[in-house]
Amino acid sequence: MCAQRILSPTADHLQRAAQALRAGDLVAFPTETVFGLGADARNPQAVARIFAAKGRPADHPLIVHLHEGAALNDWAIDVPVTARLLAGRFWPGPLTLILKRASSVPDAVTGGQDTVGLRCPAHPVAQALLGLFGGGIAAPSANRYGRISPTRALHVAQEIAPQDLAIILDGPVPEVGIESTIIDLSGEQPRILRPGGVSARDLAAVLECAPEDLLLATDKAQPRVSGSLLAHYAPVTPMRLLASDQLAFELDAARQSGRRVGLLAFDVLPGAAMALPMPANATAYAQTLYDSLRQLDSAGLDEILVEAPPKTPEWLAVYDRLNRACYGSGA
Ligand code: TXA
Ligand code: MG
C-alpha cells in the first residue's frame, strides 16, 4: 500500500513537502480535524490538481489554511469585527470563517464565488508546514469526493492515487476527528453552514447571540458547501441509524435472514458480525467516528447499524455526519 509516500514529519520531510507545494504539487497533511489535500492557494494549476485527484466538481470551493498570525486582509475584504473576535478566540483551531474574498484569491479556490473560506489549523504538523511554505494552503479533506474523511495517513494513501499525490505527511492523530465548523460571516447575519469542532454555543457566546440564531436553515442564496450535500461522508456499505430500543430486534432479524451486519453502538450487543463500541461522550465519539466507519466499511458487511446518539446540542456535529453517511442507503 504505497507506504513509501507516507513521511514522518521530520525537518527534512517538512522541507520537502514545502518545496513540493512551491513546485505546484499536492501534499497531504494532518490537521486537528481530518487530513487535508493541499496545494499552493495562489497557484490555480496546482489547485486544479486537487479537484482532479478527488474527483470533485470544480465549482465547490476550498478552504485556505493559514499560518498563525497570517493577515486576514491578504485573503479577505470588508473583514467584520466578528471575524476578528472569532479568530482571536478559536484560532488556531477547528473553525472556518467564510468572508468576502480579496480579488487576488484565484477563482479555482473559491469556485468563482465572491467569498473565501479561511482556517488556521491547530495541528503542529500543519502549522510547521504552513510556516515553512510561507503562504496559504488550499485544502479539502483528503478523501475521494463524497467519501469518509481520512483521520490517518494510511487512509489518505487508500483514497488518493500515487500519481496525484507524492507526499503524505504523517503526524499525531487528529484530536477532533471530524471537520471544522464553518461559519459564514459574509452576510447580514452570522450563519453556521456546517457544525463541527467548535460548538454553536461557544460561537454564540463570543458573538453574544443565541446558538439557535446561528443555526437557522441556510437559504438557497447561500454559497455551495459540498459538505452540505445530503449524501456525504459516506461508507460504501449501506448504513442505518436506529434508536437504542430497535437494535436488538434488527440484529435478530439480520441473523435470521443470514445478513452480516456491523454495529456501531454505545454497548455491544450479541448478533453482529462486527461490533465497535463507541464512547458515550460526544467529543470522544467524534474523534473515533471516521476510523470506526472505515473499519466497518472494509469488513465486507451487508449493512452497518448505528445506534443513534442523544439529540442534544453537543451531539449536533456527530449527528450531522451520521445522517449524511446514512443518506441514500435506503431505509
Ligand atoms: O476541517 C476541515 O475543514 C478540513 C480540514 C482539511 O481543514 N477541510 C475540509 O474541507 O473539510 P472540505 O473541502 O472537505 O470541506 C470544506 C467545506 C466544503 O463543503 C466547501 O464547500 C466549504 O467548506 N467552503 C469552502 N469555501 C467556501 C465558501 N467560500 N463558501 C461556502 N462554503 C465554502
Ligand atoms: Mg470533505
PDB file of C-alpha atoms in Angstrom, residues 19-292:
ATOM      1  CA  GLN A  19       9.199  22.540  -1.739  1.00  0.00           C
ATOM      2  CA  ALA A  20       6.619  20.288  -3.408  1.00  0.00           C
ATOM      3  CA  LEU A  21       3.921  22.894  -2.706  1.00  0.00           C
ATOM      4  CA  ARG A  22       6.112  25.607  -4.228  1.00  0.00           C
ATOM      5  CA  ALA A  23       6.591  23.405  -7.310  1.00  0.00           C
ATOM      6  CA  GLY A  24       2.792  23.188  -7.729  1.00  0.00           C
ATOM      7  CA  ASP A  25       2.450  19.610  -6.436  1.00  0.00           C
ATOM      8  CA  LEU A  26      -0.045  18.312  -3.900  1.00  0.00           C
ATOM      9  CA  VAL A  27       0.833  17.426  -0.308  1.00  0.00           C
ATOM     10  CA  ALA A  28      -1.454  15.721   2.196  1.00  0.00           C
ATOM     11  CA  PHE A  29      -1.022  16.758   5.815  1.00  0.00           C
ATOM     12  CA  PRO A  30      -2.715  16.138   9.170  1.00  0.00           C
ATOM     13  CA  THR A  31      -4.839  18.771  10.852  1.00  0.00           C
ATOM     14  CA  GLU A  32      -6.606  18.503  14.201  1.00  0.00           C
ATOM     15  CA  THR A  33      -9.856  17.730  12.327  1.00  0.00           C
ATOM     16  CA  VAL A  34      -9.027  15.461   9.354  1.00  0.00           C
ATOM     17  CA  PHE A  35      -6.185  15.165   6.820  1.00  0.00           C
ATOM     18  CA  GLY A  36      -6.109  17.845   4.134  1.00  0.00           C
ATOM     19  CA  LEU A  37      -5.085  17.522   0.475  1.00  0.00           C
ATOM     20  CA  GLY A  38      -3.109  20.711  -0.003  1.00  0.00           C
ATOM     21  CA  ALA A  39      -1.911  22.928  -2.832  1.00  0.00           C
ATOM     22  CA  ASP A  40      -0.468  26.439  -3.076  1.00  0.00           C
ATOM     23  CA  ALA A  41      -3.607  28.575  -2.804  1.00  0.00           C
ATOM     24  CA  ARG A  42      -2.113  31.243  -5.108  1.00  0.00           C
ATOM     25  CA  ASN A  43      -1.409  28.750  -7.919  1.00  0.00           C
ATOM     26  CA  PRO A  44      -4.550  27.925  -9.959  1.00  0.00           C
ATOM     27  CA  GLN A  45      -2.894  24.995 -11.797  1.00  0.00           C
ATOM     28  CA  ALA A  46      -1.875  23.422  -8.507  1.00  0.00           C
ATOM     29  CA  VAL A  47      -5.374  23.952  -7.092  1.00  0.00           C
ATOM     30  CA  ALA A  48      -6.880  22.343 -10.203  1.00  0.00           C
ATOM     31  CA  ARG A  49      -4.939  19.184  -9.376  1.00  0.00           C
ATOM     32  CA  ILE A  50      -6.861  18.871  -6.110  1.00  0.00           C
ATOM     33  CA  PHE A  51     -10.168  18.651  -7.959  1.00  0.00           C
ATOM     34  CA  ALA A  52      -8.781  16.063 -10.375  1.00  0.00           C
ATOM     35  CA  ALA A  53      -7.289  13.943  -7.570  1.00  0.00           C
ATOM     36  CA  LYS A  54     -10.506  13.991  -5.514  1.00  0.00           C
ATOM     37  CA  GLY A  55     -12.959  13.690  -8.392  1.00  0.00           C
ATOM     38  CA  ARG A  56     -14.646  16.823  -7.008  1.00  0.00           C
ATOM     39  CA  PRO A  57     -16.754  19.230  -9.115  1.00  0.00           C
ATOM     40  CA  ALA A  58     -14.755  22.386  -9.874  1.00  0.00           C
ATOM     41  CA  ASP A  59     -17.383  24.784  -8.511  1.00  0.00           C
ATOM     42  CA  HIS A  60     -17.057  23.508  -4.952  1.00  0.00           C
ATOM     43  CA  PRO A  61     -14.890  25.985  -3.043  1.00  0.00           C
ATOM     44  CA  LEU A  62     -11.852  25.060  -0.961  1.00  0.00           C
ATOM     45  CA  ILE A  63     -10.742  26.273   2.466  1.00  0.00           C
ATOM     46  CA  VAL A  64      -7.484  28.235   2.558  1.00  0.00           C
ATOM     47  CA  HIS A  65      -5.329  27.198   5.523  1.00  0.00           C
ATOM     48  CA  LEU A  66      -3.269  29.936   7.131  1.00  0.00           C
ATOM     49  CA  HIS A  67      -0.287  30.130   9.442  1.00  0.00           C
ATOM     50  CA  GLU A  68      -0.822  31.562  12.917  1.00  0.00           C
ATOM     51  CA  GLY A  69      -0.671  35.329  12.667  1.00  0.00           C
ATOM     52  CA  ALA A  70      -1.322  35.434   8.904  1.00  0.00           C
ATOM     53  CA  ALA A  71      -3.159  38.593   7.821  1.00  0.00           C
ATOM     54  CA  LEU A  72      -6.872  38.121   7.068  1.00  0.00           C
ATOM     55  CA  ASN A  73      -6.616  41.149   4.795  1.00  0.00           C
ATOM     56  CA  ASP A  74      -4.346  39.215   2.411  1.00  0.00           C
ATOM     57  CA  TRP A  75      -7.309  36.967   1.607  1.00  0.00           C
ATOM     58  CA  ALA A  76     -10.496  38.826   2.523  1.00  0.00           C
ATOM     59  CA  ILE A  77     -12.020  42.283   2.267  1.00  0.00           C
ATOM     60  CA  ASP A  78     -14.549  44.080   4.489  1.00  0.00           C
ATOM     61  CA  VAL A  79     -13.479  41.807   7.354  1.00  0.00           C
ATOM     62  CA  PRO A  80     -16.127  42.275  10.060  1.00  0.00           C
ATOM     63  CA  VAL A  81     -15.250  42.671  13.701  1.00  0.00           C
ATOM     64  CA  THR A  82     -16.990  39.339  14.360  1.00  0.00           C
ATOM     65  CA  ALA A  83     -14.296  37.613  12.269  1.00  0.00           C
ATOM     66  CA  ARG A  84     -11.522  39.145  14.345  1.00  0.00           C
ATOM     67  CA  LEU A  85     -13.303  38.162  17.550  1.00  0.00           C
ATOM     68  CA  LEU A  86     -13.845  34.568  16.464  1.00  0.00           C
ATOM     69  CA  ALA A  87     -10.331  34.169  15.057  1.00  0.00           C
ATOM     70  CA  GLY A  88      -8.935  35.663  18.239  1.00  0.00           C
ATOM     71  CA  ARG A  89     -10.834  33.177  20.368  1.00  0.00           C
ATOM     72  CA  PHE A  90     -10.774  29.968  18.284  1.00  0.00           C
ATOM     73  CA  TRP A  91      -7.673  30.137  16.043  1.00  0.00           C
ATOM     74  CA  PRO A  92      -5.623  28.129  15.708  1.00  0.00           C
ATOM     75  CA  GLY A  93      -8.439  25.614  15.806  1.00  0.00           C
ATOM     76  CA  PRO A  94     -11.307  23.798  14.072  1.00  0.00           C
ATOM     77  CA  LEU A  95     -13.189  26.856  12.817  1.00  0.00           C
ATOM     78  CA  THR A  96     -13.522  28.064   9.212  1.00  0.00           C
ATOM     79  CA  LEU A  97     -14.613  31.640   8.545  1.00  0.00           C
ATOM     80  CA  ILE A  98     -16.399  32.494   5.302  1.00  0.00           C
ATOM     81  CA  LEU A  99     -15.542  36.075   4.368  1.00  0.00           C
ATOM     82  CA  LYS A 100     -15.773  38.274   1.296  1.00  0.00           C
ATOM     83  CA  ARG A 101     -12.830  37.336  -0.857  1.00  0.00           C
ATOM     84  CA  ALA A 102      -9.970  39.568  -1.865  1.00  0.00           C
ATOM     85  CA  SER A 103      -9.742  39.845  -5.651  1.00  0.00           C
ATOM     86  CA  SER A 104      -6.277  38.236  -5.558  1.00  0.00           C
ATOM     87  CA  VAL A 105      -7.718  34.882  -4.423  1.00  0.00           C
ATOM     88  CA  PRO A 106      -7.881  32.621  -7.506  1.00  0.00           C
ATOM     89  CA  ASP A 107     -11.308  31.569  -8.798  1.00  0.00           C
ATOM     90  CA  ALA A 108     -10.047  27.992  -8.676  1.00  0.00           C
ATOM     91  CA  VAL A 109     -10.077  28.235  -4.858  1.00  0.00           C
ATOM     92  CA  THR A 110     -13.452  29.903  -4.404  1.00  0.00           C
ATOM     93  CA  GLY A 111     -15.316  28.101  -7.166  1.00  0.00           C
ATOM     94  CA  GLY A 112     -15.880  31.560  -8.649  1.00  0.00           C
ATOM     95  CA  GLN A 113     -17.872  32.772  -5.610  1.00  0.00           C
ATOM     96  CA  ASP A 114     -17.358  36.155  -4.017  1.00  0.00           C
ATOM     97  CA  THR A 115     -16.414  34.609  -0.675  1.00  0.00           C
ATOM     98  CA  VAL A 116     -13.458  32.638   0.648  1.00  0.00           C
ATOM     99  CA  GLY A 117     -13.161  30.093   3.485  1.00  0.00           C
ATOM    100  CA  LEU A 118     -10.226  30.662   5.849  1.00  0.00           C
ATOM    101  CA  ARG A 119      -8.951  28.467   8.647  1.00  0.00           C
ATOM    102  CA  CYS A 120      -5.886  28.464  10.862  1.00  0.00           C
ATOM    103  CA  PRO A 121      -5.409  24.822  11.918  1.00  0.00           C
ATOM    104  CA  ALA A 122      -4.023  23.941  15.356  1.00  0.00           C
ATOM    105  CA  HIS A 123      -2.187  20.729  14.424  1.00  0.00           C
ATOM    106  CA  PRO A 124       1.595  21.110  14.910  1.00  0.00           C
ATOM    107  CA  VAL A 125       2.447  19.451  11.567  1.00  0.00           C
ATOM    108  CA  ALA A 126       0.005  21.674   9.681  1.00  0.00           C
ATOM    109  CA  GLN A 127       1.434  24.751  11.388  1.00  0.00           C
ATOM    110  CA  ALA A 128       5.035  23.667  10.711  1.00  0.00           C
ATOM    111  CA  LEU A 129       4.243  23.118   7.030  1.00  0.00           C
ATOM    112  CA  LEU A 130       2.438  26.454   6.736  1.00  0.00           C
ATOM    113  CA  GLY A 131       5.353  28.209   8.427  1.00  0.00           C
ATOM    114  CA  LEU A 132       7.939  26.714   6.051  1.00  0.00           C
ATOM    115  CA  PHE A 133       5.797  27.198   2.971  1.00  0.00           C
ATOM    116  CA  GLY A 134       5.054  30.791   3.895  1.00  0.00           C
ATOM    117  CA  GLY A 135       1.710  31.135   2.087  1.00  0.00           C
ATOM    118  CA  GLY A 136      -1.851  29.871   2.206  1.00  0.00           C
ATOM    119  CA  ILE A 137      -2.575  26.207   1.514  1.00  0.00           C
ATOM    120  CA  ALA A 138      -5.883  25.424  -0.189  1.00  0.00           C
ATOM    121  CA  ALA A 139      -7.016  22.043   1.103  1.00  0.00           C
ATOM    122  CA  PRO A 140     -10.179  19.988   1.194  1.00  0.00           C
ATOM    123  CA  SER A 141     -10.344  16.780   3.204  1.00  0.00           C
ATOM    124  CA  ALA A 142      -8.015  14.223   1.553  1.00  0.00           C
ATOM    125  CA  ASN A 143     -10.704  11.728   0.509  1.00  0.00           C
ATOM    126  CA  ARG A 144     -12.387  10.930  -2.782  1.00  0.00           C
ATOM    127  CA  TYR A 145     -15.407  13.158  -3.316  1.00  0.00           C
ATOM    128  CA  GLY A 146     -18.345  12.263  -1.061  1.00  0.00           C
ATOM    129  CA  ARG A 147     -16.471   9.613   0.918  1.00  0.00           C
ATOM    130  CA  ILE A 148     -15.354   9.334   4.533  1.00  0.00           C
ATOM    131  CA  SER A 149     -12.746  11.941   5.508  1.00  0.00           C
ATOM    132  CA  PRO A 150      -9.328  10.488   6.443  1.00  0.00           C
ATOM    133  CA  THR A 151      -8.048  10.635  10.004  1.00  0.00           C
ATOM    134  CA  ARG A 152      -4.904   8.544   9.340  1.00  0.00           C
ATOM    135  CA  ALA A 153      -2.109   8.901   6.780  1.00  0.00           C
ATOM    136  CA  LEU A 154      -2.869   5.374   5.585  1.00  0.00           C
ATOM    137  CA  HIS A 155      -6.473   6.356   4.815  1.00  0.00           C
ATOM    138  CA  VAL A 156      -5.163   9.087   2.512  1.00  0.00           C
ATOM    139  CA  ALA A 157      -2.949   6.545   0.731  1.00  0.00           C
ATOM    140  CA  GLN A 158      -6.049   4.380   0.239  1.00  0.00           C
ATOM    141  CA  GLU A 159      -8.045   7.284  -1.223  1.00  0.00           C
ATOM    142  CA  ILE A 160      -5.708   9.292  -3.470  1.00  0.00           C
ATOM    143  CA  ALA A 161      -3.641   7.709  -6.270  1.00  0.00           C
ATOM    144  CA  PRO A 162       0.185   7.909  -6.038  1.00  0.00           C
ATOM    145  CA  GLN A 163       0.481   9.713  -9.387  1.00  0.00           C
ATOM    146  CA  ASP A 164      -1.712  12.514  -7.979  1.00  0.00           C
ATOM    147  CA  LEU A 165      -0.068  12.781  -4.591  1.00  0.00           C
ATOM    148  CA  ALA A 166       3.638  12.225  -3.926  1.00  0.00           C
ATOM    149  CA  ILE A 167       3.836  13.209  -0.249  1.00  0.00           C
ATOM    150  CA  ILE A 168       1.569  12.326   2.662  1.00  0.00           C
ATOM    151  CA  LEU A 169       2.881  13.843   5.873  1.00  0.00           C
ATOM    152  CA  ASP A 170       2.152  11.766   8.943  1.00  0.00           C
ATOM    153  CA  GLY A 171       1.809  13.098  12.475  1.00  0.00           C
ATOM    154  CA  PRO A 172      -0.114  12.905  15.725  1.00  0.00           C
ATOM    155  CA  VAL A 173      -3.683  11.613  15.283  1.00  0.00           C
ATOM    156  CA  PRO A 174      -6.247  14.394  14.710  1.00  0.00           C
ATOM    157  CA  GLU A 175      -7.732  15.293  18.099  1.00  0.00           C
ATOM    158  CA  VAL A 176     -11.112  16.485  16.841  1.00  0.00           C
ATOM    159  CA  GLY A 177     -11.690  13.771  14.225  1.00  0.00           C
ATOM    160  CA  ILE A 178     -14.496  15.467  12.248  1.00  0.00           C
ATOM    161  CA  GLU A 179     -14.287  18.563  10.060  1.00  0.00           C
ATOM    162  CA  SER A 180     -14.160  22.164  11.205  1.00  0.00           C
ATOM    163  CA  THR A 181     -17.234  24.225  11.967  1.00  0.00           C
ATOM    164  CA  ILE A 182     -17.942  26.575   9.063  1.00  0.00           C
ATOM    165  CA  ILE A 183     -19.467  29.941   9.909  1.00  0.00           C
ATOM    166  CA  ASP A 184     -20.492  32.373   7.196  1.00  0.00           C
ATOM    167  CA  LEU A 185     -19.703  35.973   8.165  1.00  0.00           C
ATOM    168  CA  SER A 186     -20.153  37.387   4.672  1.00  0.00           C
ATOM    169  CA  GLY A 187     -23.850  38.212   5.036  1.00  0.00           C
ATOM    170  CA  GLU A 188     -26.038  40.251   7.355  1.00  0.00           C
ATOM    171  CA  GLN A 189     -26.247  37.547   9.999  1.00  0.00           C
ATOM    172  CA  PRO A 190     -23.564  35.014  11.005  1.00  0.00           C
ATOM    173  CA  ARG A 191     -24.697  31.507   9.960  1.00  0.00           C
ATOM    174  CA  ILE A 192     -23.255  28.105  10.711  1.00  0.00           C
ATOM    175  CA  LEU A 193     -23.028  26.243   7.393  1.00  0.00           C
ATOM    176  CA  ARG A 194     -21.523  23.072   8.834  1.00  0.00           C
ATOM    177  CA  PRO A 195     -21.441  22.058  12.513  1.00  0.00           C
ATOM    178  CA  GLY A 196     -18.049  20.782  13.620  1.00  0.00           C
ATOM    179  CA  GLY A 197     -15.232  21.050  16.117  1.00  0.00           C
ATOM    180  CA  VAL A 198     -16.392  24.353  17.646  1.00  0.00           C
ATOM    181  CA  SER A 199     -19.928  24.266  19.052  1.00  0.00           C
ATOM    182  CA  ALA A 200     -22.727  26.715  18.230  1.00  0.00           C
ATOM    183  CA  ARG A 201     -22.896  27.529  21.920  1.00  0.00           C
ATOM    184  CA  ASP A 202     -19.223  28.553  22.076  1.00  0.00           C
ATOM    185  CA  LEU A 203     -19.567  30.655  18.933  1.00  0.00           C
ATOM    186  CA  ALA A 204     -22.746  32.268  20.220  1.00  0.00           C
ATOM    187  CA  ALA A 205     -21.044  33.171  23.489  1.00  0.00           C
ATOM    188  CA  VAL A 206     -18.433  35.206  21.608  1.00  0.00           C
ATOM    189  CA  LEU A 207     -20.978  36.714  19.203  1.00  0.00           C
ATOM    190  CA  GLU A 208     -23.370  37.484  22.065  1.00  0.00           C
ATOM    191  CA  CYS A 209     -26.356  35.876  20.388  1.00  0.00           C
ATOM    192  CA  ALA A 210     -28.442  32.734  20.878  1.00  0.00           C
ATOM    193  CA  PRO A 211     -26.980  29.488  19.423  1.00  0.00           C
ATOM    194  CA  GLU A 212     -30.269  28.910  17.553  1.00  0.00           C
ATOM    195  CA  ASP A 213     -29.788  32.181  15.676  1.00  0.00           C
ATOM    196  CA  LEU A 214     -26.604  30.769  14.138  1.00  0.00           C
ATOM    197  CA  LEU A 215     -28.275  27.532  13.144  1.00  0.00           C
ATOM    198  CA  LEU A 216     -31.207  28.760  11.085  1.00  0.00           C
ATOM    199  CA  ALA A 217     -31.643  26.698   7.935  1.00  0.00           C
ATOM    200  CA  THR A 218     -29.476  28.047   5.136  1.00  0.00           C
ATOM    201  CA  ASP A 219     -31.438  29.565   2.283  1.00  0.00           C
ATOM    202  CA  LYS A 220     -30.843  28.941  -1.387  1.00  0.00           C
ATOM    203  CA  ALA A 221     -28.835  32.110  -1.825  1.00  0.00           C
ATOM    204  CA  GLN A 222     -26.120  30.716   0.431  1.00  0.00           C
ATOM    205  CA  PRO A 223     -22.873  29.624  -1.205  1.00  0.00           C
ATOM    206  CA  ARG A 224     -22.451  25.996  -2.091  1.00  0.00           C
ATOM    207  CA  VAL A 225     -20.969  23.795   0.575  1.00  0.00           C
ATOM    208  CA  SER A 226     -20.173  20.329  -0.687  1.00  0.00           C
ATOM    209  CA  GLY A 227     -20.334  19.055   2.872  1.00  0.00           C
ATOM    210  CA  SER A 228     -23.922  20.212   2.923  1.00  0.00           C
ATOM    211  CA  LEU A 229     -24.939  17.822   0.169  1.00  0.00           C
ATOM    212  CA  LEU A 230     -27.056  15.201   1.824  1.00  0.00           C
ATOM    213  CA  ALA A 231     -25.046  12.166   0.716  1.00  0.00           C
ATOM    214  CA  HIS A 232     -21.587  12.885   2.047  1.00  0.00           C
ATOM    215  CA  TYR A 233     -19.004  11.405   4.386  1.00  0.00           C
ATOM    216  CA  ALA A 234     -20.461   8.072   3.323  1.00  0.00           C
ATOM    217  CA  PRO A 235     -19.264   4.480   3.530  1.00  0.00           C
ATOM    218  CA  VAL A 236     -19.979   2.166   0.582  1.00  0.00           C
ATOM    219  CA  THR A 237     -21.815  -0.274   2.828  1.00  0.00           C
ATOM    220  CA  PRO A 238     -25.479   0.672   3.405  1.00  0.00           C
ATOM    221  CA  MET A 239     -25.917   2.220   6.822  1.00  0.00           C
ATOM    222  CA  ARG A 240     -28.915   2.818   9.098  1.00  0.00           C
ATOM    223  CA  LEU A 241     -29.313   4.966  12.183  1.00  0.00           C
ATOM    224  CA  LEU A 242     -31.541   3.247  14.777  1.00  0.00           C
ATOM    225  CA  ALA A 243     -32.945   4.108  18.178  1.00  0.00           C
ATOM    226  CA  SER A 244     -31.354   2.081  21.000  1.00  0.00           C
ATOM    227  CA  ASP A 245     -34.511   0.028  21.569  1.00  0.00           C
ATOM    228  CA  GLN A 246     -34.641  -1.074  17.907  1.00  0.00           C
ATOM    229  CA  LEU A 247     -31.146  -2.543  17.799  1.00  0.00           C
ATOM    230  CA  ALA A 248     -31.803  -5.959  19.359  1.00  0.00           C
ATOM    231  CA  PHE A 249     -34.769  -6.537  17.045  1.00  0.00           C
ATOM    232  CA  GLU A 250     -32.829  -5.544  13.917  1.00  0.00           C
ATOM    233  CA  LEU A 251     -29.824  -7.686  14.882  1.00  0.00           C
ATOM    234  CA  ASP A 252     -32.137 -10.630  15.373  1.00  0.00           C
ATOM    235  CA  ALA A 253     -33.828 -10.027  12.019  1.00  0.00           C
ATOM    236  CA  ALA A 254     -30.423  -9.847  10.329  1.00  0.00           C
ATOM    237  CA  ARG A 255     -29.320 -13.116  11.923  1.00  0.00           C
ATOM    238  CA  GLN A 256     -32.489 -14.866  10.789  1.00  0.00           C
ATOM    239  CA  SER A 257     -32.081 -13.675   7.214  1.00  0.00           C
ATOM    240  CA  GLY A 258     -28.371 -14.535   7.140  1.00  0.00           C
ATOM    241  CA  ARG A 259     -27.216 -10.936   6.641  1.00  0.00           C
ATOM    242  CA  ARG A 260     -23.836  -9.930   8.062  1.00  0.00           C
ATOM    243  CA  VAL A 261     -24.281  -6.655   9.871  1.00  0.00           C
ATOM    244  CA  GLY A 262     -21.834  -4.342  11.588  1.00  0.00           C
ATOM    245  CA  LEU A 263     -22.757  -2.462  14.727  1.00  0.00           C
ATOM    246  CA  LEU A 264     -21.626   0.945  15.933  1.00  0.00           C
ATOM    247  CA  ALA A 265     -23.213   1.294  19.356  1.00  0.00           C
ATOM    248  CA  PHE A 266     -22.637   2.507  22.881  1.00  0.00           C
ATOM    249  CA  ASP A 267     -22.888  -1.046  24.228  1.00  0.00           C
ATOM    250  CA  VAL A 268     -22.016  -4.156  22.276  1.00  0.00           C
ATOM    251  CA  LEU A 269     -24.993  -6.435  21.658  1.00  0.00           C
ATOM    252  CA  PRO A 270     -24.824 -10.064  20.502  1.00  0.00           C
ATOM    253  CA  GLY A 271     -25.625 -10.917  16.890  1.00  0.00           C
ATOM    254  CA  ALA A 272     -23.413  -8.542  14.901  1.00  0.00           C
ATOM    255  CA  ALA A 273     -20.679  -9.891  12.598  1.00  0.00           C
ATOM    256  CA  MET A 274     -18.527  -6.969  13.751  1.00  0.00           C
ATOM    257  CA  ALA A 275     -19.303  -4.640  16.643  1.00  0.00           C
ATOM    258  CA  LEU A 276     -17.418  -1.486  17.612  1.00  0.00           C
ATOM    259  CA  PRO A 277     -18.281   0.053  20.965  1.00  0.00           C
ATOM    260  CA  MET A 278     -18.417   3.856  20.870  1.00  0.00           C
ATOM    261  CA  PRO A 279     -17.726   6.368  23.656  1.00  0.00           C
ATOM    262  CA  ALA A 280     -20.733   7.966  25.394  1.00  0.00           C
ATOM    263  CA  ASN A 281     -19.044  11.369  25.233  1.00  0.00           C
ATOM    264  CA  ALA A 282     -19.623  13.367  22.021  1.00  0.00           C
ATOM    265  CA  THR A 283     -16.060  14.681  21.755  1.00  0.00           C
ATOM    266  CA  ALA A 284     -14.529  11.228  22.146  1.00  0.00           C
ATOM    267  CA  TYR A 285     -17.125   9.771  19.767  1.00  0.00           C
ATOM    268  CA  ALA A 286     -16.242  12.301  17.042  1.00  0.00           C
ATOM    269  CA  GLN A 287     -12.556  11.531  17.431  1.00  0.00           C
ATOM    270  CA  THR A 288     -13.012   7.866  16.566  1.00  0.00           C
ATOM    271  CA  LEU A 289     -16.082   8.062  14.263  1.00  0.00           C
ATOM    272  CA  TYR A 290     -14.429   8.077  10.808  1.00  0.00           C
ATOM    273  CA  ASP A 291     -11.863   5.462  11.765  1.00  0.00           C
ATOM    274  CA  SER A 292     -14.648   3.198  13.040  1.00  0.00           C
TER     275      SER A 292
END
